[in-house]
Structure formats: C-alpha cells, structure tokens
Amino acid sequence: MTQPQPTQPHDTQWPRWEVFKQDSEKRPYQAIGSVHAGDPDHALVTARNVFVRRPAAVSLWAVREADILTATPQELVSTPDVLGVTGVAGLYHVGIKKSHKRSMTFVDLVGAVQATGPGDALGQAHEQHPDALAWLVFPDAAKVATDPDPGTVESWFAPATEKTYKQQQYYGTIGRHVGELKRSGQMPGRVNEHPHVGDQPAVKHNEEPVK
Amino acid sequence: MTQTQPNLPKYISAGETPEQHAAFEARIAAGEKIEPGDWMPAEYRRQLIRMISQHAHSEVVGMLPEGEWISKAPTLKRKTILMAKVQDEAGHGQYLYHAAETLGITREEMIEALLTRKAKYSSIFNYPTTTWADVGMVGWLVDGAAIKNQTMLAGCSYGPYSRAMVRICSEETFHHKQGKEMIVLYAQGTPEQKQMAQDALNRWWWPAVQMLGPHDSDSPNTGELSRWGIKLKTNDEVRQEFINEHVPELMEAGLTIPDPDMHQDENGNWIHGPIDWTEFWAVIKGERGLGKERIATRQAAQDEGAWVREALEAYMARPKGEAAD
C-alpha cells in the first residue's frame, strides 16, 4: 500500500486507525472503516463521531494501520512472503471476510490465536478458515478500546439510539403509499430489473437488504 | 496516458496483458468484490480514485448550503433534523475518503485537489438555496436522485466503495424522507406555503433531473465503468428511475412539475421533455452559480481550523510522561 508522503510543512495526515465496532454484546466486532488520529483517545472519539451516529454500538476498538496485517487469497499466491512477516509474539485477533454479499463491513473478528508474529497469526487464520475471502490479524496489545463501564457506554452510545428522527421510520408513510400509486397505474415498476455489467447481465448476488 | 501498446485497447495500460484483464473481468462477472490487495488494472484504480474522491468532495461541499440554514430553521425540531443531516454528510465524506485511500491516494492530496479546484464535485451544490422550502426540496429531490445513484454504486465491484455506499444509503433515506415530509406539509398549508413549495420545485426540478449526468450518448466513461462493474446502470436508466418515483409523488402532493411535456408512456414510464443543458454546463464551468463562494467557504474552514490541527500536533509531540490533563 502506498504510504503517505509528508510533503507539506504542516502535514495533518495523522496515522490511520482501523475501526472495529460491536453493535451488541452478542455480536462480533466488525471492521467498518478507518479514521486519522494522533493518539488513542483522538482515534476513539473520531471513530464514534464518524461511525456511530446511529443506530447502535456498545464498544469500539481502534488499531493503527501499521499494526494490522491483511491478505486476500490472490495476495497469498502473488506475495506468499506475507506469511513470514515477523513481529512480537502474543495473542492475535483474527478477522475474516465471509462472503461477497453486499455488506457494511470488511471482516468480522472471529477469534484469537497465540502466534510468534503477524505472519504466523495470518498463517493460522488461513489454516482455520481456508475458505475465507480475506484474512486480517493484529496483536491484542495494539488495540485501544472504549471504556466498558456501563455509564461510559451509556454516555457514548445511547444518544445515537435515542435520536429517532435520524431513522426514516420516524417519518412513517407520507401521502399515499407507493403500493397504492402502483395499483392505480401511476407508479411504474423498476426501470432496470436486470442490472448489467457491460454486455453481460450482472450476477444476482444474495444481497442483504439495506437496513 | 502514453500509448505503448498500439494493438491493445487503451484501458489496458503498459505492462498489463489481455489475459490479466480477462481474469479480472471474469472475477467481476462472477460477482466477486475486488479488495485493495488484489490485482486491478491501473485504469480501474484511476477511475475509482476520480469517482470516489469526487463523491467525497460532493458530500463535504453539500454541507455548505445546508449549514447556512441551520440558524434560520423555523422550529427546534427542524433545526435538530438539519443538524443531524449535515453531520451525516460530514461522516459520508469521511467514509468515502477512507475508501479512496485504500487505492493509494492520501486524504491530504484529495483535499488539496478540492481547494485548488483540480478535483470536481457535484455541481448541484453550486445552485443557490433561496428559501427555507429549498431545504426541503433539496432533501426530497437532490437526495432522492443521489440515492438512486448510490443504491446502484452499493452493488459496485470495488469492496471498500461498495461498503461505504451501503452505509451511506441506509442513512441517506432519512434525508429524503425528512425533505419529502416538509414539502408535503407545505403543499397542504396556506396558499403562501403552497406557493413556496411550488417555487422551490420550479427551481430544483431541472437541476435534479440533470445531476444524474449527461445522456448516455454524451457520457465518455460509461463503457469502461460498466465493463468493470463500477456503474451497473447508465445515467439515463438511473434518471428514469428517479423520475418514475418522484413524478407521481409530487403530483399527489398537489404540485406541478415544471415540464409541460411530462407524460406517461405505454409502459408506465414517465417521460420528460427535452432537457436544456445550457445552465448545467455553465454551472459546471463556473460561469454561473456559486462555485467560487463554495470553495472560498471551504478554504476559510480549512484556514480557521489550522490552529486546532497545530494544537493536536503539539499535544501528540509532547514529551512522554507529561500529564494529559
């Protein structure tokens, strides 16, 4: 990956942190995007402002991009050296990408392994989940997390749930329902029922509905 | 681009082979998502950086006309809704800058390109918002048109762009709904309120129809973009979807579409009259509209925020062990 070039006197391209969000205690942490931040507190506050405006979260982790190792099946073939990357030994979290379905998240964290370094952790992740579409590992020691104290969870995450005017359901049905307009012949069906890629019809994915 | 391989199509760059391209296109045709570490054509990468960064800039500049109305909102309810919407646009810009960064460009480079006007953004945000009803009409029509485009892009072949779009679409439906609710209420209100809604429709109908891009016959990038699963529909197809949804709903609200030729064809599609692109191109070229003002406002925000970035840098560079508070 191309590294940022510090070309300006006041380069504000602070380190990138990958953000992992847990929607509820029963759900896995999921990789949802990244933020730029100067330190752990800055990373977590920015992550909340960018990724948790709605609807629900109970915890956030942030991990510097430099501490994360990822690979796709294609990369394991083109650059197998990635499995030899050395680093600190210890507990590594493992994330995998499970499908090509439409999704908001890159990988779900599915467990952790004891490893001699990131390359070893990636190798173990590959062995345990050979059919994954991407693997991601980082040392537990590298993560920073929001405070699990219930009061902090409440103050950080409850407003996103309580501000119901940010949900489209808040507005209900405005005017006649689209179905009624369709039955009266005013509302045509979809223009392009079969999206195409070039001259080929696009494959019908088992896409998750947009929530 | 230097043409070093005269017998190959120009979307195959120097050093790339037709076999690599065939394998890449097969992955896309099979519904696979391309991830940052995967092989991709240089032209695929270039086109995505162009599109995603333009899209990110549009979210950021989109905050400017709406931000001006926060202090003028008529009720506390409308003010909180508008603040949440503007916050969303900021977040959407961040999602998209993140997606573009995975392709090897930095956020700093993208912001520099915006401020020096090397990068484009949707010219829809260079039209003036004249009354409070414009805020509602922008939500209903401009966000309504944007959602049609974004829903298509949520299915695109590049993983990070697709994921950003799925997240944006789920939030953007609120922007559309709040605008529609506002206009429907005005259209049922006093004669003055109804006139305000109609005037806003007269101002925004054609720009909204045009913002989905030139006709397919005048859209130079569509071939490559559809070949690579970035654009799954043409501009005219997306425009037709937008018109089909909004025409009956606007009519039901009691408003008049400012297009005397608008009619339904035998398939039920609503067909618009000829589009006058004169103003669209004049606004894109900066001959009309608020392009200069928008960038000046964005530049002022950048300059006025410099001390915050400098303070953060000084804090980050503080000697180890110094108390944080």
Coordinates of C-alpha atoms in Angstrom, one line a residue:
Chain A
M1 CA 0.0 0.0 0.0
T2 CA 1.3 3.5 -0.9
Q3 CA 2.5 5.3 2.2
P4 CA 1.5 9.0 2.7
Q5 CA 4.3 11.4 1.6
P6 CA 4.9 14.1 4.1
T7 CA 5.1 16.9 1.5
Q8 CA 3.6 19.8 3.4
P9 CA 5.1 21.7 6.3
H10 CA 2.0 21.0 8.5
D11 CA 1.0 17.6 7.3
T12 CA -2.1 16.6 9.1
Q13 CA -2.2 13.1 7.6
W14 CA -2.1 11.6 11.1
P15 CA -1.8 7.8 11.4
R16 CA -4.7 5.8 10.1
W17 CA -6.5 3.6 12.6
E18 CA -8.8 0.8 11.5
V19 CA -12.1 0.9 13.5
F20 CA -13.9 -2.2 14.8
K21 CA -17.4 -1.8 16.1
Q22 CA -19.5 -4.1 18.2
D23 CA -23.2 -3.5 17.8
S24 CA -24.3 -5.5 20.8
E25 CA -22.7 -7.8 23.3
K26 CA -23.8 -10.8 21.3
R27 CA -22.4 -9.6 18.0
P28 CA -18.8 -9.8 16.8
Y29 CA -16.5 -6.8 16.4
Q30 CA -16.6 -5.8 12.7
A31 CA -14.1 -3.7 10.6
I32 CA -16.2 -0.8 9.4
G33 CA -13.6 1.8 8.1
S34 CA -10.8 4.0 9.3
V35 CA -10.0 7.4 10.8
H36 CA -6.9 9.5 11.1
A37 CA -5.9 10.4 14.6
G38 CA -2.9 11.5 16.6
D39 CA -3.4 9.3 19.7
P40 CA -5.7 6.6 21.0
D41 CA -8.3 8.9 22.6
H42 CA -8.5 11.0 19.5
A43 CA -8.9 7.9 17.4
L44 CA -11.8 6.6 19.6
V45 CA -13.7 9.9 19.7
T46 CA -13.3 10.4 16.0
A47 CA -14.4 6.8 15.4
R48 CA -17.6 7.4 17.4
N49 CA -18.4 10.7 15.6
V50 CA -17.8 9.2 12.1
F51 CA -19.3 5.7 12.6
V52 CA -21.7 5.7 15.5
R53 CA -24.2 8.5 14.6
R54 CA -26.8 5.7 14.6
P55 CA -28.2 3.2 15.4
A56 CA -26.4 1.1 17.9
A57 CA -23.0 0.2 19.4
V58 CA -21.7 -0.9 22.7
S59 CA -17.9 -0.9 22.1
L60 CA -15.3 0.4 19.7
W61 CA -11.7 -0.7 19.1
A62 CA -9.1 1.2 17.1
V63 CA -5.9 -0.3 15.8
R64 CA -3.2 1.5 13.9
E65 CA -3.0 0.5 10.3
A66 CA 0.8 -0.3 10.8
D67 CA -0.2 -3.0 13.4
I68 CA -2.6 -4.8 11.0
L69 CA -1.7 -7.5 8.5
T70 CA -4.2 -8.5 5.9
A71 CA -4.2 -10.8 2.8
T72 CA -6.7 -11.9 0.2
P73 CA -6.4 -15.3 -1.5
Q74 CA -4.9 -13.6 -4.5
E75 CA -2.2 -12.0 -2.3
L76 CA -1.3 -15.3 -0.7
V77 CA -0.4 -16.5 -4.2
S78 CA 1.3 -13.4 -5.5
T79 CA 3.2 -12.5 -2.3
P80 CA 3.5 -15.6 -0.1
D81 CA 6.2 -13.8 1.9
V82 CA 3.4 -12.2 3.8
L83 CA 3.2 -15.4 5.9
G84 CA 6.8 -14.8 7.0
V85 CA 6.3 -11.3 8.5
T86 CA 7.9 -11.2 11.9
G87 CA 6.9 -9.2 14.9
V88 CA 6.1 -9.5 18.6
A89 CA 4.8 -12.9 19.9
G90 CA 1.5 -13.0 21.7
L91 CA -2.3 -13.1 21.3
Y92 CA -3.5 -12.0 17.9
H93 CA -7.1 -11.2 16.9
V94 CA -8.3 -12.9 13.7
G95 CA -10.9 -11.3 11.3
I96 CA -12.2 -13.0 8.2
K97 CA -14.3 -11.9 5.2
K98 CA -17.0 -14.5 4.7
S99 CA -18.9 -13.6 1.5
H100 CA -19.2 -11.3 -1.5
K101 CA -22.7 -10.3 -0.3
R102 CA -23.5 -6.6 -0.1
S103 CA -22.3 -5.5 3.4
M104 CA -21.2 -2.6 5.5
T105 CA -18.2 -4.4 7.0
F106 CA -15.0 -5.8 5.6
V107 CA -14.3 -8.6 8.2
D108 CA -15.9 -9.9 11.3
L109 CA -13.5 -10.8 14.2
V110 CA -14.0 -14.5 14.8
G111 CA -11.4 -15.3 17.5
A112 CA -7.8 -15.1 18.6
V113 CA -4.7 -17.2 18.3
Q114 CA -1.3 -17.4 20.1
A115 CA 1.3 -16.6 17.5
T116 CA 5.0 -15.9 17.2
G117 CA 4.3 -12.9 15.0
P118 CA 1.8 -11.4 12.5
G119 CA 2.9 -13.7 9.6
D120 CA 2.4 -16.8 11.9
A121 CA -1.0 -15.4 13.0
L122 CA -2.1 -14.9 9.4
G123 CA -1.0 -18.5 8.6
Q124 CA -3.0 -19.9 11.4
A125 CA -6.0 -17.8 10.4
H126 CA -5.7 -19.2 6.8
E127 CA -5.5 -22.8 8.2
Q128 CA -8.5 -22.4 10.4
H129 CA -10.6 -20.5 7.8
P130 CA -9.3 -21.7 4.4
D131 CA -12.4 -20.6 2.5
A132 CA -12.3 -17.0 3.7
L133 CA -12.2 -14.2 1.1
A134 CA -9.7 -12.2 3.2
W135 CA -7.9 -12.6 6.5
L136 CA -6.9 -9.8 8.9
V137 CA -4.8 -10.1 12.1
F138 CA -3.4 -7.7 14.7
P139 CA -1.9 -8.1 18.2
D140 CA -4.2 -7.7 21.2
A141 CA -1.6 -5.4 22.7
A142 CA -2.0 -3.0 19.7
K143 CA -5.8 -2.3 20.2
V144 CA -7.3 0.6 22.1
A145 CA -10.9 0.2 23.3
T146 CA -13.7 2.3 24.7
D147 CA -14.3 2.1 28.4
P148 CA -16.7 -0.9 29.2
D149 CA -18.1 0.8 32.3
P150 CA -21.9 0.9 31.8
G151 CA -22.0 4.7 32.5
T152 CA -19.5 5.3 29.8
V153 CA -21.3 3.0 27.3
E154 CA -24.5 4.9 28.0
S155 CA -23.0 8.4 27.6
W156 CA -21.0 7.4 24.4
F157 CA -23.6 5.4 22.6
A158 CA -27.2 5.9 23.9
P159 CA -27.7 9.3 22.0
A160 CA -27.3 7.5 18.7
T161 CA -30.3 5.2 19.5
E162 CA -32.4 7.9 21.2
K163 CA -32.3 10.4 18.3
T164 CA -35.1 8.6 16.5
Y165 CA -35.6 11.5 14.0
K166 CA -32.5 10.2 12.3
Q167 CA -34.4 7.0 11.3
Q168 CA -36.5 7.0 8.2
Q169 CA -39.2 5.0 10.1
Y170 CA -39.8 8.2 12.2
Y171 CA -41.5 9.8 9.2
G172 CA -43.8 6.8 8.5
T173 CA -45.8 6.8 5.3
I174 CA -46.1 10.3 3.8
G175 CA -49.0 10.7 1.5
R176 CA -50.4 7.6 -0.2
H177 CA -48.3 4.5 -0.1
V178 CA -46.2 3.7 -3.1
G179 CA -48.1 0.4 -3.4
E180 CA -51.4 2.3 -3.8
L181 CA -49.9 4.5 -6.5
K182 CA -48.6 1.4 -8.3
R183 CA -52.1 -0.3 -8.2
S184 CA -53.6 2.9 -9.7
G185 CA -51.1 2.7 -12.6
Q186 CA -49.2 5.9 -11.8
M187 CA -46.1 4.3 -10.4
P188 CA -44.2 2.2 -12.8
G189 CA -42.1 -0.8 -11.8
R190 CA -38.3 -0.6 -11.7
V191 CA -36.7 0.7 -14.9
N192 CA -33.9 -1.8 -14.9
E193 CA -34.9 -5.0 -13.3
H194 CA -31.8 -6.7 -14.5
P195 CA -28.6 -4.7 -14.0
H196 CA -25.8 -5.5 -16.4
V197 CA -22.0 -5.4 -16.5
G198 CA -21.0 -4.4 -20.0
D199 CA -23.0 -6.6 -22.3
Q200 CA -23.4 -9.3 -19.6
P201 CA -26.2 -9.4 -17.1
A202 CA -24.9 -8.9 -13.6
V203 CA -24.9 -12.0 -11.4
K204 CA -27.7 -11.9 -8.9
H205 CA -26.0 -11.8 -5.6
N206 CA -27.7 -12.9 -2.4
E207 CA -27.6 -9.4 -1.3
E208 CA -28.6 -8.4 2.2
P209 CA -31.3 -5.7 2.2
V210 CA -30.1 -2.3 3.1
K211 CA -31.1 -1.8 6.7
Chain B
M1 CA -1.6 8.2 -20.8
T2 CA 1.3 7.0 -23.1
Q3 CA 0.1 4.5 -25.7
T4 CA 2.9 2.0 -25.5
Q5 CA 0.8 -1.0 -26.7
P6 CA -0.7 0.2 -30.0
N7 CA -2.6 -3.0 -30.7
L8 CA -4.5 -3.1 -27.4
P9 CA -7.5 -1.1 -26.2
K10 CA -6.5 2.0 -24.3
Y11 CA -7.9 0.7 -21.0
I12 CA -5.1 -1.9 -21.0
S13 CA -2.1 0.1 -19.6
A14 CA 1.6 -0.5 -20.3
G15 CA 2.8 -3.7 -18.6
E16 CA -0.7 -5.3 -18.4
T17 CA -1.8 -8.2 -20.5
P18 CA -5.2 -9.1 -22.1
E19 CA -5.1 -12.3 -20.0
Q20 CA -4.8 -10.4 -16.8
H21 CA -7.8 -8.3 -17.9
A22 CA -9.8 -11.3 -18.9
A23 CA -9.2 -12.9 -15.4
F24 CA -10.1 -9.7 -13.7
E25 CA -13.3 -9.3 -15.7
A26 CA -14.2 -12.9 -15.0
R27 CA -14.0 -12.2 -11.3
I28 CA -16.3 -9.3 -11.6
A29 CA -18.8 -11.1 -13.8
A30 CA -18.9 -13.9 -11.1
G31 CA -20.0 -11.3 -8.6
E32 CA -16.7 -11.2 -6.7
K33 CA -15.7 -8.0 -4.9
I34 CA -12.2 -6.6 -5.6
E35 CA -10.3 -5.8 -2.4
P36 CA -7.3 -3.4 -2.0
G37 CA -4.6 -6.1 -2.1
D38 CA -5.9 -7.7 -5.3
W39 CA -4.6 -7.1 -8.8
M40 CA -6.5 -4.5 -10.7
P41 CA -6.0 -2.6 -13.9
A42 CA -4.3 0.8 -13.5
E43 CA -7.2 2.4 -15.3
Y44 CA -9.7 0.8 -12.9
R45 CA -7.7 2.3 -10.0
R46 CA -7.5 5.7 -11.7
Q47 CA -11.2 5.8 -12.5
L48 CA -12.2 4.8 -9.0
I49 CA -9.9 7.4 -7.3
R50 CA -11.5 10.0 -9.6
M51 CA -15.1 8.9 -8.9
I52 CA -14.7 8.2 -5.1
S53 CA -12.9 11.4 -4.4
Q54 CA -15.4 13.5 -6.4
H55 CA -18.1 11.8 -4.5
A56 CA -16.4 12.5 -1.1
H57 CA -16.0 16.2 -2.1
S58 CA -19.7 16.3 -3.0
E59 CA -20.6 15.2 0.5
V60 CA -18.3 17.8 2.0
V61 CA -19.4 20.7 -0.2
G62 CA -23.0 19.5 0.2
M63 CA -22.8 20.6 3.9
L64 CA -22.2 24.2 2.9
P65 CA -25.6 25.3 1.5
E66 CA -27.4 23.3 4.2
G67 CA -25.2 24.6 7.0
E68 CA -26.2 28.2 6.2
W69 CA -29.8 27.3 7.0
I70 CA -29.3 25.8 10.5
S71 CA -29.5 29.1 12.3
K72 CA -32.6 30.0 10.2
A73 CA -34.6 26.8 10.8
P74 CA -38.2 27.7 11.8
T75 CA -38.5 25.3 14.7
L76 CA -36.3 23.4 17.1
K77 CA -37.4 20.1 15.5
R78 CA -36.4 21.2 12.0
K79 CA -33.1 22.5 13.4
T80 CA -32.2 19.2 15.1
I81 CA -33.1 17.3 11.9
L82 CA -31.0 19.6 9.7
M83 CA -28.0 19.4 12.1
A84 CA -28.2 15.6 12.0
K85 CA -28.3 15.7 8.2
V86 CA -25.3 18.0 8.0
Q87 CA -23.4 15.8 10.4
D88 CA -24.3 12.8 8.2
E89 CA -22.8 14.5 5.2
A90 CA -19.6 15.1 7.1
G91 CA -19.5 11.4 8.0
H92 CA -20.2 10.3 4.5
G93 CA -17.3 12.4 3.2
Q94 CA -15.1 10.6 5.7
Y95 CA -16.4 7.1 4.7
L96 CA -15.6 8.0 1.1
Y97 CA -12.1 9.5 1.7
H98 CA -11.3 6.2 3.5
A99 CA -12.5 4.2 0.6
A100 CA -10.3 6.3 -1.8
E101 CA -7.3 6.0 0.5
T102 CA -7.3 2.2 0.0
L103 CA -6.4 2.9 -3.6
G104 CA -3.2 4.7 -2.7
I105 CA -4.1 8.4 -2.6
T106 CA -3.9 10.4 0.6
R107 CA -6.7 12.4 2.2
E108 CA -4.3 15.4 2.2
E109 CA -3.9 15.1 -1.6
M110 CA -7.6 14.9 -2.2
I111 CA -8.4 17.9 0.0
E112 CA -5.7 19.9 -1.8
A113 CA -7.2 18.9 -5.2
L114 CA -10.6 20.2 -4.0
L115 CA -9.3 23.5 -2.7
T116 CA -7.2 24.2 -5.8
R117 CA -10.3 23.2 -7.9
K118 CA -8.4 20.4 -9.7
A119 CA -11.0 18.0 -8.4
K120 CA -14.7 18.2 -9.2
Y121 CA -17.7 17.8 -7.1
S122 CA -21.4 17.6 -8.0
S123 CA -22.3 21.0 -9.4
I124 CA -25.8 20.7 -7.8
F125 CA -24.3 22.3 -4.7
N126 CA -23.4 25.4 -6.6
Y127 CA -27.1 26.3 -7.1
P128 CA -28.5 28.9 -4.6
T129 CA -31.0 27.9 -1.9
T130 CA -33.4 30.8 -1.9
T131 CA -36.0 30.0 0.8
W132 CA -36.4 27.5 3.6
A133 CA -38.6 25.4 1.3
D134 CA -35.5 24.8 -0.8
V135 CA -34.0 22.9 2.1
G136 CA -36.9 20.5 2.0
M137 CA -36.9 20.3 -1.8
V138 CA -33.2 19.6 -1.8
G139 CA -33.8 16.7 0.6
W140 CA -36.6 15.3 -1.4
L141 CA -35.2 15.7 -5.0
V142 CA -31.4 16.1 -4.7
D143 CA -31.1 13.4 -2.0
G144 CA -33.7 11.4 -3.9
A145 CA -31.7 11.5 -7.1
A146 CA -28.4 10.8 -5.2
I147 CA -29.9 7.7 -3.5
K148 CA -30.8 6.2 -6.9
N149 CA -27.1 6.6 -7.9
Q150 CA -25.8 5.4 -4.6
T151 CA -28.0 2.3 -4.5
M152 CA -26.5 1.3 -7.8
L153 CA -23.0 2.0 -6.5
A154 CA -23.6 -0.1 -3.4
G155 CA -23.5 -3.0 -5.8
C156 CA -20.3 -2.0 -7.5
S157 CA -17.3 -4.3 -7.8
Y158 CA -14.8 -2.5 -5.5
G159 CA -15.3 -3.7 -1.9
P160 CA -14.4 -0.5 0.0
Y161 CA -16.6 1.7 -2.2
S162 CA -19.5 -0.7 -2.1
R163 CA -19.4 -0.9 1.7
A164 CA -19.2 2.9 2.1
M165 CA -22.3 3.1 -0.2
V166 CA -24.3 0.5 1.7
R167 CA -23.7 2.5 4.9
I168 CA -24.5 5.8 3.2
C169 CA -27.7 4.6 1.6
S170 CA -29.0 3.3 5.0
E171 CA -28.5 6.8 6.4
E172 CA -29.5 8.8 3.4
T173 CA -33.1 7.6 3.3
F174 CA -33.7 9.8 6.3
H175 CA -32.5 12.8 4.4
H176 CA -35.0 12.0 1.6
K177 CA -37.9 11.3 4.0
Q178 CA -37.5 14.5 6.1
G179 CA -37.4 16.6 2.9
K180 CA -40.5 14.9 1.5
E181 CA -42.4 15.3 4.7
M182 CA -41.5 19.0 4.9
I183 CA -42.7 19.7 1.3
V184 CA -45.9 17.6 1.6
L185 CA -46.8 19.6 4.7
Y186 CA -46.1 23.0 3.0
A187 CA -48.1 21.9 -0.1
Q188 CA -51.1 21.3 2.2
G189 CA -50.6 24.5 4.1
T190 CA -51.6 28.2 3.5
P191 CA -51.6 29.5 -0.1
E192 CA -48.3 31.2 0.7
Q193 CA -46.8 28.0 1.9
K194 CA -48.0 26.1 -1.1
Q195 CA -46.5 28.7 -3.4
M196 CA -43.2 28.4 -1.5
A197 CA -43.2 24.7 -2.2
Q198 CA -44.1 25.2 -5.9
D199 CA -41.4 27.9 -6.3
A200 CA -38.8 25.5 -4.8
L201 CA -39.9 22.8 -7.2
N202 CA -39.6 25.1 -10.1
R203 CA -36.0 25.9 -9.1
W204 CA -34.9 22.4 -8.3
W205 CA -36.7 20.1 -10.7
W206 CA -34.4 20.5 -13.7
P207 CA -31.1 20.6 -11.7
A208 CA -32.2 17.4 -10.0
V209 CA -33.0 15.7 -13.4
Q210 CA -29.6 16.9 -14.7
M211 CA -27.5 15.9 -11.7
L212 CA -27.6 12.3 -12.8
G213 CA -25.3 13.2 -15.6
P214 CA -25.3 13.8 -19.3
H215 CA -27.3 11.5 -21.7
D216 CA -25.7 8.1 -22.3
S217 CA -24.7 9.3 -25.8
D218 CA -22.6 12.1 -24.2
S219 CA -21.1 10.2 -21.3
P220 CA -17.5 9.2 -22.3
N221 CA -16.6 7.0 -19.3
T222 CA -19.6 4.7 -19.2
G223 CA -18.1 1.9 -21.4
E224 CA -15.2 1.1 -19.1
L225 CA -17.1 1.8 -15.9
S226 CA -19.8 -0.7 -16.8
R227 CA -17.3 -3.2 -18.1
W228 CA -15.7 -3.3 -14.7
G229 CA -18.9 -3.4 -12.7
I230 CA -18.5 0.2 -11.3
K231 CA -21.6 1.5 -13.0
L232 CA -24.3 -1.1 -13.2
K233 CA -26.8 1.2 -14.9
T234 CA -26.5 4.1 -17.3
N235 CA -27.2 7.8 -16.5
D236 CA -30.4 7.6 -18.4
E237 CA -31.6 4.5 -16.6
V238 CA -30.9 6.0 -13.2
R239 CA -32.6 9.2 -14.3
Q240 CA -35.7 7.3 -15.4
E241 CA -35.9 5.5 -12.0
F242 CA -35.7 8.9 -10.3
I243 CA -38.4 10.4 -12.5
N244 CA -40.7 7.4 -12.2
E245 CA -40.6 7.5 -8.4
H246 CA -40.9 11.3 -7.9
V247 CA -43.4 12.4 -10.6
P248 CA -46.4 10.6 -9.1
E249 CA -45.5 11.6 -5.6
L250 CA -45.0 15.3 -6.5
M251 CA -48.3 15.3 -8.4
E252 CA -50.0 13.6 -5.4
A253 CA -48.7 16.4 -3.2
G254 CA -50.6 18.8 -5.4
L255 CA -47.5 20.4 -7.1
T256 CA -47.0 21.0 -10.8
I257 CA -43.9 19.6 -12.5
P258 CA -42.3 22.4 -14.5
D259 CA -42.2 20.3 -17.6
P260 CA -45.2 20.7 -20.0
D261 CA -44.1 17.6 -21.9
M262 CA -44.0 15.2 -18.9
H263 CA -46.3 12.2 -19.7
Q264 CA -46.6 8.5 -19.1
D265 CA -45.8 6.2 -22.0
E266 CA -47.4 2.8 -22.7
N267 CA -45.0 1.0 -20.4
G268 CA -45.9 3.3 -17.5
N269 CA -42.6 5.2 -17.6
W270 CA -42.8 9.0 -17.0
I271 CA -41.2 10.7 -20.0
H272 CA -39.6 14.1 -19.6
G273 CA -39.4 16.8 -22.3
P274 CA -36.2 17.9 -23.8
I275 CA -33.5 18.9 -21.3
D276 CA -31.9 22.3 -21.7
W277 CA -28.3 21.6 -20.6
T278 CA -27.1 25.2 -21.1
E279 CA -27.3 26.1 -17.4
F280 CA -25.9 22.7 -16.3
W281 CA -22.7 23.2 -18.3
A282 CA -22.5 26.9 -17.3
V283 CA -22.6 25.9 -13.6
I284 CA -20.1 23.1 -14.1
K285 CA -17.7 25.6 -15.9
G286 CA -18.2 28.1 -13.1
E287 CA -19.7 30.7 -15.4
R288 CA -22.9 30.6 -13.3
G289 CA -23.6 29.5 -9.8
L290 CA -21.8 29.6 -6.5
G291 CA -18.6 27.5 -7.2
K292 CA -16.2 30.3 -6.2
E293 CA -18.2 31.0 -3.0
R294 CA -18.3 27.3 -2.0
I295 CA -14.6 26.8 -2.3
A296 CA -13.9 30.1 -0.5
T297 CA -16.1 28.9 2.4
R298 CA -14.3 25.5 2.4
Q299 CA -10.9 27.2 2.3
A300 CA -11.9 29.5 5.2
A301 CA -12.9 26.5 7.2
Q302 CA -9.5 24.9 6.4
D303 CA -7.7 28.1 7.4
E304 CA -9.7 28.7 10.6
G305 CA -9.2 25.1 11.7
A306 CA -5.4 25.3 11.3
W307 CA -4.8 26.2 15.0
V308 CA -6.8 23.1 16.1
R309 CA -4.6 20.8 13.9
E310 CA -1.5 22.6 15.2
A311 CA -2.6 22.2 18.8
L312 CA -3.3 18.5 18.3
E313 CA 0.2 18.1 16.7
A314 CA 1.8 19.8 19.7
Y315 CA -0.1 17.6 22.1
M316 CA 0.9 14.5 20.1
A317 CA 4.6 15.6 20.2
R318 CA 4.6 16.4 24.0
P319 CA 7.3 14.7 26.0
K320 CA 6.4 11.2 27.2
G321 CA 5.1 11.1 30.7
E322 CA 3.7 14.6 30.6
A323 CA 0.2 14.6 32.1
A324 CA -2.6 14.7 29.6
D325 CA -4.9 16.8 31.8

